[in-house]
PDB file of C-alpha atoms and ligand atoms in Angstrom:
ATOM      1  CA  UNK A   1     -15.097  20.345 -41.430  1.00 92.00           C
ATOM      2  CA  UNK A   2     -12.188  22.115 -40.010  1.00 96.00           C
ATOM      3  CA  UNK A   3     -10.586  24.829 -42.720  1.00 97.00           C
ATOM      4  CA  UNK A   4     -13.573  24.097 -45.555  1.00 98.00           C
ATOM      5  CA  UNK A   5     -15.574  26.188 -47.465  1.00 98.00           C
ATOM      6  CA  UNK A   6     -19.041  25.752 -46.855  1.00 98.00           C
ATOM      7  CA  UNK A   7     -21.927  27.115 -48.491  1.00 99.00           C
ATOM      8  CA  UNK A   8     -25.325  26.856 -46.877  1.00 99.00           C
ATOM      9  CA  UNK A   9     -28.545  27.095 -49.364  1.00 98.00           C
ATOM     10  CA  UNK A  10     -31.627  27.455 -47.720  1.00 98.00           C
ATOM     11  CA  UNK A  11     -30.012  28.466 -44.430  1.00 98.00           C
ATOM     12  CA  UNK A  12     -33.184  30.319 -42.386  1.00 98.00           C
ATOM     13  CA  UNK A  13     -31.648  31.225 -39.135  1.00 98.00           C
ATOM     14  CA  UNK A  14     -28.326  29.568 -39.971  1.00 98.00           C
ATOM     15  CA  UNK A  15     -28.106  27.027 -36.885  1.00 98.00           C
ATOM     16  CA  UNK A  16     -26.070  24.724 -38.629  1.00 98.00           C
ATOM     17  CA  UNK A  17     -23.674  27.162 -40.151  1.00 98.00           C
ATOM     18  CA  UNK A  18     -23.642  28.585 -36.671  1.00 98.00           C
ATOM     19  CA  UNK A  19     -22.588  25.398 -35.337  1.00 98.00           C
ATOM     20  CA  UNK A  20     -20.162  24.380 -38.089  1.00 98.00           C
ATOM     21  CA  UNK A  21     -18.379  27.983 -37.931  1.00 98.00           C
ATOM     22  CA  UNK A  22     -17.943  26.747 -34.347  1.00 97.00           C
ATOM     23  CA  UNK A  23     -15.938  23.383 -35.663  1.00 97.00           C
ATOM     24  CA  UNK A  24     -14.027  25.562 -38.086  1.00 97.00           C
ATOM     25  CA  UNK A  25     -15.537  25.665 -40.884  1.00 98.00           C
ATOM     26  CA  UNK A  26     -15.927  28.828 -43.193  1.00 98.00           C
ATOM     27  CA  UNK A  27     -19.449  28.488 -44.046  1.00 98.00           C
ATOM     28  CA  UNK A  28     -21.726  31.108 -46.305  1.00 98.00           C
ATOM     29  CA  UNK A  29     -25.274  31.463 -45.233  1.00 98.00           C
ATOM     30  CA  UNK A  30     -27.767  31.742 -48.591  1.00 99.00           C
ATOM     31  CA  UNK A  31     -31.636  32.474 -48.016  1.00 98.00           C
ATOM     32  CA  UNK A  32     -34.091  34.495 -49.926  1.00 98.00           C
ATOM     33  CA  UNK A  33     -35.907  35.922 -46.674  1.00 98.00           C
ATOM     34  CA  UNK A  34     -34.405  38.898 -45.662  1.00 98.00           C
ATOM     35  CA  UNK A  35     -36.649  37.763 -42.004  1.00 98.00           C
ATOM     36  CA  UNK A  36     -34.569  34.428 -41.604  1.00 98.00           C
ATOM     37  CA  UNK A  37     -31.253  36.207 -42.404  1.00 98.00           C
ATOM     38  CA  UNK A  38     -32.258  38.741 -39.472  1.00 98.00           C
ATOM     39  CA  UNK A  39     -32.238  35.449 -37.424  1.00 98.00           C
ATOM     40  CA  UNK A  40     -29.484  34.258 -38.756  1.00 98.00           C
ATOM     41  CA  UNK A  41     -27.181  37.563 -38.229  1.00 98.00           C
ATOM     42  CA  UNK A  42     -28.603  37.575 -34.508  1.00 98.00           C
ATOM     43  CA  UNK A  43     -27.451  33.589 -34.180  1.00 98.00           C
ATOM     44  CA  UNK A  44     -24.540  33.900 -35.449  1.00 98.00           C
ATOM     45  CA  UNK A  45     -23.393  37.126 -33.578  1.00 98.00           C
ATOM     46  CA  UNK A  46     -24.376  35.602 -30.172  1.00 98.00           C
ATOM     47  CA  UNK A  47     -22.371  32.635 -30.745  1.00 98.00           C
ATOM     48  CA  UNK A  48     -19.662  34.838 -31.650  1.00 98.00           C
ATOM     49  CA  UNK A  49     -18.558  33.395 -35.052  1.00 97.00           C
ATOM     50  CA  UNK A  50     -18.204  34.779 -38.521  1.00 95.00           C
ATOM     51  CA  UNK A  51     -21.102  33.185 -41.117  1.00 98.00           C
ATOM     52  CA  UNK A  52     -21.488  35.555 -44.067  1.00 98.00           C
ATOM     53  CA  UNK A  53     -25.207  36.002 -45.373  1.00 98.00           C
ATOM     54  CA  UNK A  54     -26.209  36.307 -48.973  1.00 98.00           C
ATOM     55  CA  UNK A  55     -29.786  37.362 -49.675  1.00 98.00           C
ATOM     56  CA  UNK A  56     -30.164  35.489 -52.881  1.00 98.00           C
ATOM     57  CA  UNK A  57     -32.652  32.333 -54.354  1.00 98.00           C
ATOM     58  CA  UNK A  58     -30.929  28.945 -54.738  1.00 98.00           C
ATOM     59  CA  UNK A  59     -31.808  29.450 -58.346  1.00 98.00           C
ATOM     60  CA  UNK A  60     -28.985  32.307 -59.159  1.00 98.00           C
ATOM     61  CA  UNK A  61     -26.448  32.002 -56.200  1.00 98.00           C
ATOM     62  CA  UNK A  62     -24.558  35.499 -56.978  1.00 98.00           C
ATOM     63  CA  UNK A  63     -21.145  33.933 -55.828  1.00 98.00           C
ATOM     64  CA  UNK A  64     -17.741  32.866 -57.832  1.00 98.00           C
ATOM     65  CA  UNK A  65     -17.412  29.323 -59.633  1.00 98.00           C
ATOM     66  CA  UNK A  66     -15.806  26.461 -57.609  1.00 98.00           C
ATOM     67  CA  UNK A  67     -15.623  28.290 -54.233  1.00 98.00           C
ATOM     68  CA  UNK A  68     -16.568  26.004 -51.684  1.00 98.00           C
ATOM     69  CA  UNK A  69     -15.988  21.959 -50.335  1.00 98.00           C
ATOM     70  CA  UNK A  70     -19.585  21.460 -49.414  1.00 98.00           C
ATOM     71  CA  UNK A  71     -22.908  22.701 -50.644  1.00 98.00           C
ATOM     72  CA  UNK A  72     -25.704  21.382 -48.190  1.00 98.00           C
ATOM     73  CA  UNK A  73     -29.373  22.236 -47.297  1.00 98.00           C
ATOM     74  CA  UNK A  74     -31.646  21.320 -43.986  1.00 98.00           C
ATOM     75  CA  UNK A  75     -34.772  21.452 -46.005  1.00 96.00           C
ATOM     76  CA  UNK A  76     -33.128  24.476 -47.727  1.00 98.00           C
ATOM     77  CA  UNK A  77     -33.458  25.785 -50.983  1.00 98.00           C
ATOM     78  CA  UNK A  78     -33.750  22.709 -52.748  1.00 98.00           C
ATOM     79  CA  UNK A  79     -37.212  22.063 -51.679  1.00 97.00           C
ATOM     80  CA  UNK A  80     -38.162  25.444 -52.880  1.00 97.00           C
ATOM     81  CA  UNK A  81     -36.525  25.870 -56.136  1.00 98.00           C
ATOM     82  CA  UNK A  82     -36.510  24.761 -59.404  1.00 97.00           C
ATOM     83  CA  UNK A  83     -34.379  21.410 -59.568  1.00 98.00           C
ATOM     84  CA  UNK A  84     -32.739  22.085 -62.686  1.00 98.00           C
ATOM     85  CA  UNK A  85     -31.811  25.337 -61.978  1.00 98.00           C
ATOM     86  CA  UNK A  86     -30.773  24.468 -58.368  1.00 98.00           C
ATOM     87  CA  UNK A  87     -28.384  21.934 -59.334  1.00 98.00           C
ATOM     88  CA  UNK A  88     -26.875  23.540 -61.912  1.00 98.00           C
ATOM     89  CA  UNK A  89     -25.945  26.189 -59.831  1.00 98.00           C
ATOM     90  CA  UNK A  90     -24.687  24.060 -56.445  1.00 98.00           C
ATOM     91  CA  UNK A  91     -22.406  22.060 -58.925  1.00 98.00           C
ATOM     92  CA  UNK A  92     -21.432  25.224 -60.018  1.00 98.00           C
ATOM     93  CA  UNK A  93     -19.790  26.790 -57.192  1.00 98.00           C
ATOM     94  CA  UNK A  94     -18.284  23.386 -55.908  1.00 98.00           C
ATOM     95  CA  UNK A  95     -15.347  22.874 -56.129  1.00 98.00           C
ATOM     96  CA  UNK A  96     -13.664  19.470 -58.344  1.00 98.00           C
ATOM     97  CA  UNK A  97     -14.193  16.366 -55.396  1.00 98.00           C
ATOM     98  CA  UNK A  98     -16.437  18.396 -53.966  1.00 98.00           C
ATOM     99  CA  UNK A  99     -19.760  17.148 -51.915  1.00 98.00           C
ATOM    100  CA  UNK A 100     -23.169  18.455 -52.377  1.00 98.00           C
ATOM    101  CA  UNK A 101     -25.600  17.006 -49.429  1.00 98.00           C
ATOM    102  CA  UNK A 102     -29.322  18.130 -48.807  1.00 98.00           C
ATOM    103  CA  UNK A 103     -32.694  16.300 -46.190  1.00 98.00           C
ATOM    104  CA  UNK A 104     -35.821  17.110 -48.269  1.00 96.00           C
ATOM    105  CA  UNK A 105     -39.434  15.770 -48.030  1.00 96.00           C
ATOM    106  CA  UNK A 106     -40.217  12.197 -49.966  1.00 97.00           C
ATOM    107  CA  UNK A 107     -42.635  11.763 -52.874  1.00 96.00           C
ATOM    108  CA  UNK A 108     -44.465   9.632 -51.039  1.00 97.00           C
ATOM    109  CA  UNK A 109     -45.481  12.302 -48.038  1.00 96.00           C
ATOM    110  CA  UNK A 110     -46.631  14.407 -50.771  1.00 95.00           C
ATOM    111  CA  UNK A 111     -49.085  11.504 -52.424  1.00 96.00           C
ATOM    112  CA  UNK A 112     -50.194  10.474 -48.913  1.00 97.00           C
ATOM    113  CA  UNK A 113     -51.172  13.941 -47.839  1.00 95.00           C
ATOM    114  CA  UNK A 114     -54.909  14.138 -46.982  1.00 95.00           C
ATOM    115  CA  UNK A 115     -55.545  17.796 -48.033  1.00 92.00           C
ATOM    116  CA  UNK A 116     -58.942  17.742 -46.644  1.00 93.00           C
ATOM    117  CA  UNK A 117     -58.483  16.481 -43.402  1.00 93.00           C
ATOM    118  CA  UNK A 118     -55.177  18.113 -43.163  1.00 90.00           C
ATOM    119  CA  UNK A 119     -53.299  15.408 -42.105  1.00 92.00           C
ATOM    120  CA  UNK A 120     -50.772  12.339 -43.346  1.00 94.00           C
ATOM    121  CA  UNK A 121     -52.942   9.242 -44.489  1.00 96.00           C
ATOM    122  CA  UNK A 122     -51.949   5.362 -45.083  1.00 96.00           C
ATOM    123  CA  UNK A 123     -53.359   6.087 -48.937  1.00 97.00           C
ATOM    124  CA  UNK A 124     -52.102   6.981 -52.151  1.00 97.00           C
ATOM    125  CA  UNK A 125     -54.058  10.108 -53.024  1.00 96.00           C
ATOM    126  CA  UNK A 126     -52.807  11.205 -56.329  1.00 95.00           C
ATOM    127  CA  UNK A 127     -50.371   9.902 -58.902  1.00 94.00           C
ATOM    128  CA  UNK A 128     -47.252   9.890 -59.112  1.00 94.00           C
ATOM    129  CA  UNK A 129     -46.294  10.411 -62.976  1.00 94.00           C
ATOM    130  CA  UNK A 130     -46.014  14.024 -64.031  1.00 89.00           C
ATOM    131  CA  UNK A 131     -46.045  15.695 -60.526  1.00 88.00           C
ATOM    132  CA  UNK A 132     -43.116  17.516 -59.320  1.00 91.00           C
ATOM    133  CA  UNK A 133     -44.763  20.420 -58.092  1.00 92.00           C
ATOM    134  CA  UNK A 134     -46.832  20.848 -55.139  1.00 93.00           C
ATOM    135  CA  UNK A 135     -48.709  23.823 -53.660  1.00 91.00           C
ATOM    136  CA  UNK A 136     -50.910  22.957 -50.681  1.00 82.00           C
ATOM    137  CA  UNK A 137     -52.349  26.437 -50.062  1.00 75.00           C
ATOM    138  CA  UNK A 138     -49.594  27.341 -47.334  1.00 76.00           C
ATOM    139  CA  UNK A 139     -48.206  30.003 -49.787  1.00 84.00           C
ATOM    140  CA  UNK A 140     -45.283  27.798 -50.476  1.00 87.00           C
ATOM    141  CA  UNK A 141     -44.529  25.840 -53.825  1.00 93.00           C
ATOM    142  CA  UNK A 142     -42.241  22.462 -53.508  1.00 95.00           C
ATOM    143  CA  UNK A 143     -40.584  20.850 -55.841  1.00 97.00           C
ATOM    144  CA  UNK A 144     -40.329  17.392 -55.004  1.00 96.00           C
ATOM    145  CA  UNK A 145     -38.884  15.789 -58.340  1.00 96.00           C
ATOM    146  CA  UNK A 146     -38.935  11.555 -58.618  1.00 96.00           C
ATOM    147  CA  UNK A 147     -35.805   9.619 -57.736  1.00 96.00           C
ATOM    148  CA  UNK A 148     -35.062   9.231 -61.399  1.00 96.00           C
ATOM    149  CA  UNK A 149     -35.184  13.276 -62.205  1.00 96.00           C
ATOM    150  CA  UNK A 150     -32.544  13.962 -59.434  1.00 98.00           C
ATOM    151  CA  UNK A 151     -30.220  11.262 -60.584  1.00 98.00           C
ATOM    152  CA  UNK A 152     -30.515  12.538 -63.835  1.00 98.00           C
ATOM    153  CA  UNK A 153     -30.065  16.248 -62.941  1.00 98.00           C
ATOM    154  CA  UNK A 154     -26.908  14.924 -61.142  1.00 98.00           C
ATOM    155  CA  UNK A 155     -25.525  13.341 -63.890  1.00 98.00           C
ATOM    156  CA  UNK A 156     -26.029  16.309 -66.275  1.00 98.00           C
ATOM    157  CA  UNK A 157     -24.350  18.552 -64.059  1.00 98.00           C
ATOM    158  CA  UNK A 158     -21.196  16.146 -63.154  1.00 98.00           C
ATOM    159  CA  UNK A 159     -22.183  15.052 -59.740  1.00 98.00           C
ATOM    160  CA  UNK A 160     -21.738  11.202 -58.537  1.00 98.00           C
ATOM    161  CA  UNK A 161     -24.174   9.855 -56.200  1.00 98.00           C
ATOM    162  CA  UNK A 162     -22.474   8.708 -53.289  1.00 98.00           C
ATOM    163  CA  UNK A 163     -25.871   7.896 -51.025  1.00 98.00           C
ATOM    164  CA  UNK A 164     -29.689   8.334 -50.803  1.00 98.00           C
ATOM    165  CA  UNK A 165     -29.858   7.998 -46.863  1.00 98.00           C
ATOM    166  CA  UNK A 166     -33.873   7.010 -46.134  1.00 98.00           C
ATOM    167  CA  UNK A 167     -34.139   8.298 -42.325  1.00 97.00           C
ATOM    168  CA  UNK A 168     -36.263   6.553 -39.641  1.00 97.00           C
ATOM    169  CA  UNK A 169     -36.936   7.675 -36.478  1.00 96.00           C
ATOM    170  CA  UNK A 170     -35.841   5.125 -33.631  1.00 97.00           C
ATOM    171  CA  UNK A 171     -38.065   3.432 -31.411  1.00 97.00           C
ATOM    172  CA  UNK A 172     -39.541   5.914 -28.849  1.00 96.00           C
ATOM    173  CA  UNK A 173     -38.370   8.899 -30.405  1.00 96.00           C
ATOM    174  CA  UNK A 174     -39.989  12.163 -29.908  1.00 93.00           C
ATOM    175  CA  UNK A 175     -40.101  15.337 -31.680  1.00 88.00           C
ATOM    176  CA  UNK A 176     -41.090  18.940 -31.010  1.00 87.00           C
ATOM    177  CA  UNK A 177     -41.768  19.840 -34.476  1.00 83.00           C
ATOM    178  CA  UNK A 178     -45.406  18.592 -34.786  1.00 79.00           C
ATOM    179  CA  UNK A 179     -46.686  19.693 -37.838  1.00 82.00           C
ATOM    180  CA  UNK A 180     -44.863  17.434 -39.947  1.00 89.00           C
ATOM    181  CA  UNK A 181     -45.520  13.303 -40.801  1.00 93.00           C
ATOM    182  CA  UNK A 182     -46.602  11.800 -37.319  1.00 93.00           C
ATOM    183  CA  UNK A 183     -44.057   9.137 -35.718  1.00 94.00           C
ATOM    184  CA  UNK A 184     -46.020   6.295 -36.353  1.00 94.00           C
ATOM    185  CA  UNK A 185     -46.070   7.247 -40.220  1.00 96.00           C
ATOM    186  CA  UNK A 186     -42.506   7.733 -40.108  1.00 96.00           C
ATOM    187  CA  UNK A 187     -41.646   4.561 -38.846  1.00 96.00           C
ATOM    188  CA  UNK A 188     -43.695   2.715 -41.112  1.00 97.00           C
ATOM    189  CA  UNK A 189     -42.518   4.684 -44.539  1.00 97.00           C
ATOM    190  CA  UNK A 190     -39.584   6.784 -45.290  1.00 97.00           C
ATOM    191  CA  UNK A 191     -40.277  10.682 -45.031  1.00 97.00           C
ATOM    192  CA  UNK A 192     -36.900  12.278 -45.355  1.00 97.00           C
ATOM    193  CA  UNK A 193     -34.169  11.393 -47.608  1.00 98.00           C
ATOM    194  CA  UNK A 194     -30.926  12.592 -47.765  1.00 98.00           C
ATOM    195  CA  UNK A 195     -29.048  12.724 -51.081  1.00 98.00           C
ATOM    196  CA  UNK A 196     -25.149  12.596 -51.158  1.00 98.00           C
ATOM    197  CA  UNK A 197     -23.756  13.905 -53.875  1.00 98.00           C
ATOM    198  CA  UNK A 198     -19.928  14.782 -55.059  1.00 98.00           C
ATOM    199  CA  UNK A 199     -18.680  16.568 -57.947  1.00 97.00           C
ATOM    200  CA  UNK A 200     -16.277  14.881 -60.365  1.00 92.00           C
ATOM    201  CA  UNK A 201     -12.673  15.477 -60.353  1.00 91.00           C
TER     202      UNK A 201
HETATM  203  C1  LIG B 301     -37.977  25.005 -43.936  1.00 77.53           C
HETATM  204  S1  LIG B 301     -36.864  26.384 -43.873  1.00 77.53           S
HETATM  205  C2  LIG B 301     -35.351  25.560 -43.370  1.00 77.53           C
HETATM  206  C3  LIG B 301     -34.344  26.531 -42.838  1.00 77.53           C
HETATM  207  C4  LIG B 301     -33.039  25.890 -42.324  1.00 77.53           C
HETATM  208  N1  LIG B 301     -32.377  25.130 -43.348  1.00 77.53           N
HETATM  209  C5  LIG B 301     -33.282  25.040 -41.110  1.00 77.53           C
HETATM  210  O1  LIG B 301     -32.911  23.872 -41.103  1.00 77.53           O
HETATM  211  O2  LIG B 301     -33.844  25.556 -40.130  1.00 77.53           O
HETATM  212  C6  LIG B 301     -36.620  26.726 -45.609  1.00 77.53           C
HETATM  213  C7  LIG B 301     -35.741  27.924 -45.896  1.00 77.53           C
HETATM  214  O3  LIG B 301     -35.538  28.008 -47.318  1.00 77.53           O
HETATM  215  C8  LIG B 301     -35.610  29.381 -47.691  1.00 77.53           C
HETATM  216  N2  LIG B 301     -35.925  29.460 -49.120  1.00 77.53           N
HETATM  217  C9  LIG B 301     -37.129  29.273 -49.719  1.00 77.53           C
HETATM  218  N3  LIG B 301     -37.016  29.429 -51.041  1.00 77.53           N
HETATM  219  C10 LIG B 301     -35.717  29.714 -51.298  1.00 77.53           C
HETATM  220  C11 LIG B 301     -34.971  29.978 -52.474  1.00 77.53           C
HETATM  221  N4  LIG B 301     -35.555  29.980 -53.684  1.00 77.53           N
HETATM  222  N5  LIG B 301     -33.658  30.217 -52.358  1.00 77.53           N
HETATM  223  C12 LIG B 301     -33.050  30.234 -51.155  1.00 77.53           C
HETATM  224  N6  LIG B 301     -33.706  29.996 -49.996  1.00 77.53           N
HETATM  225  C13 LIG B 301     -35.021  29.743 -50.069  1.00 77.53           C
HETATM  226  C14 LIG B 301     -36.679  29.955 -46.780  1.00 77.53           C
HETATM  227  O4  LIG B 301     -36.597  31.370 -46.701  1.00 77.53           O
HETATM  228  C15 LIG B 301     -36.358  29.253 -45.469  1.00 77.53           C
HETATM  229  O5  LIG B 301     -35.433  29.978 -44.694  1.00 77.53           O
END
């Protein structure tokens, strides 16, 4: 990552451009929350490197065309926003060869959810066809779009898929953040995927 541009959408307290500023990267820190960016400023000042932060949405990214190497997202601003309009503009300010990367949530978390016990279930609770959107009274929308949508978006904005990465956990593994699919669950049925993208030359 040495010497690249790096633009981070969806960046909350910026650990990871924190952590690639400190491999020598230039990265750019986007969030809407003015709250994370508070975090992020305090991160990145106590590990002494330089992230700029843009308060912006993922949506209208108020920076220059073809400006950075990498586009990425730790489920950033692409589980948030609308995909078309997301897409549009990460392919936008990458630059020709470009990569655009994000981790979101699967589809099938979202059809498994058991909204009345508040908890991950082994069923399929709603359909699939025609849902993209989901608000599960946490005062957050996502946009999960199908497999198909995203390779289409990618297409129509000039990006080549390079790799849809379905993560498991390894045997044993633990994990401090609690609130999201159970292990067990997770090692049964994919619930993060990470898309690799790259935009043509
Ligand atoms: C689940 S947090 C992940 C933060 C960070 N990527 C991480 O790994 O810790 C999601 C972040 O996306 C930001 N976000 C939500 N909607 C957004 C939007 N439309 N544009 C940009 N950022 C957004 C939130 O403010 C929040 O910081």
């Amino acid at each position: 990552m040495r010497g690249r541009d790096v633009l981070e959408l969806g960046c909350g307290g910026a650990q990871w451009s924190v952590a690639l500023a400190a491999c020598g990267a230039r990265p750019v820190g986007l969030d809407l929350s003015s709250g994370q960016l508070a975090h992020a400023r305090r991160h990145a000042d106590a590990a002494r490197v330089a992230v700029p932060l843009v308060q912006a949405s993922g949506e209208a990214v108020p920076l220059r065309d073809a400006g950075f190497d990498v586009v990425f997202a730790d489920h950033g601003a692409p589980s948030f926003c609308e995909p078309g309009r997301l897409v549009a503009e990460a392919a936008r300010v990458l630059r020709p060869g470009g990569r655009f990367a994000f981790c979101a949530t699967t589809p099938l978390v979202y059809l498994t959810w058991d909204q009345r016990r508040e908890r991950q279930s082994r069923k399929l609770r709603r359909g699939a066809f025609g849902r993209r959107r989901f608000a599960f009274g946490e005062g957050t929308v996502d946009f999960v779009p199908s497999t198909g949508e995203w390779i289409r978006l990618f297409r129509r904005h000039g990006l080549t898929v390079e790799d849809v990465v379905e993560l498991r956990p390894s045997e044993g593994a633990t994990t401090t953040y609690v609130d999201f699919v159970p292990y067990r669950w997770a090692r049964r049925w994919p619930a993060e995927q990470v898309w690799v993208t790259s935009r043509q030359r």
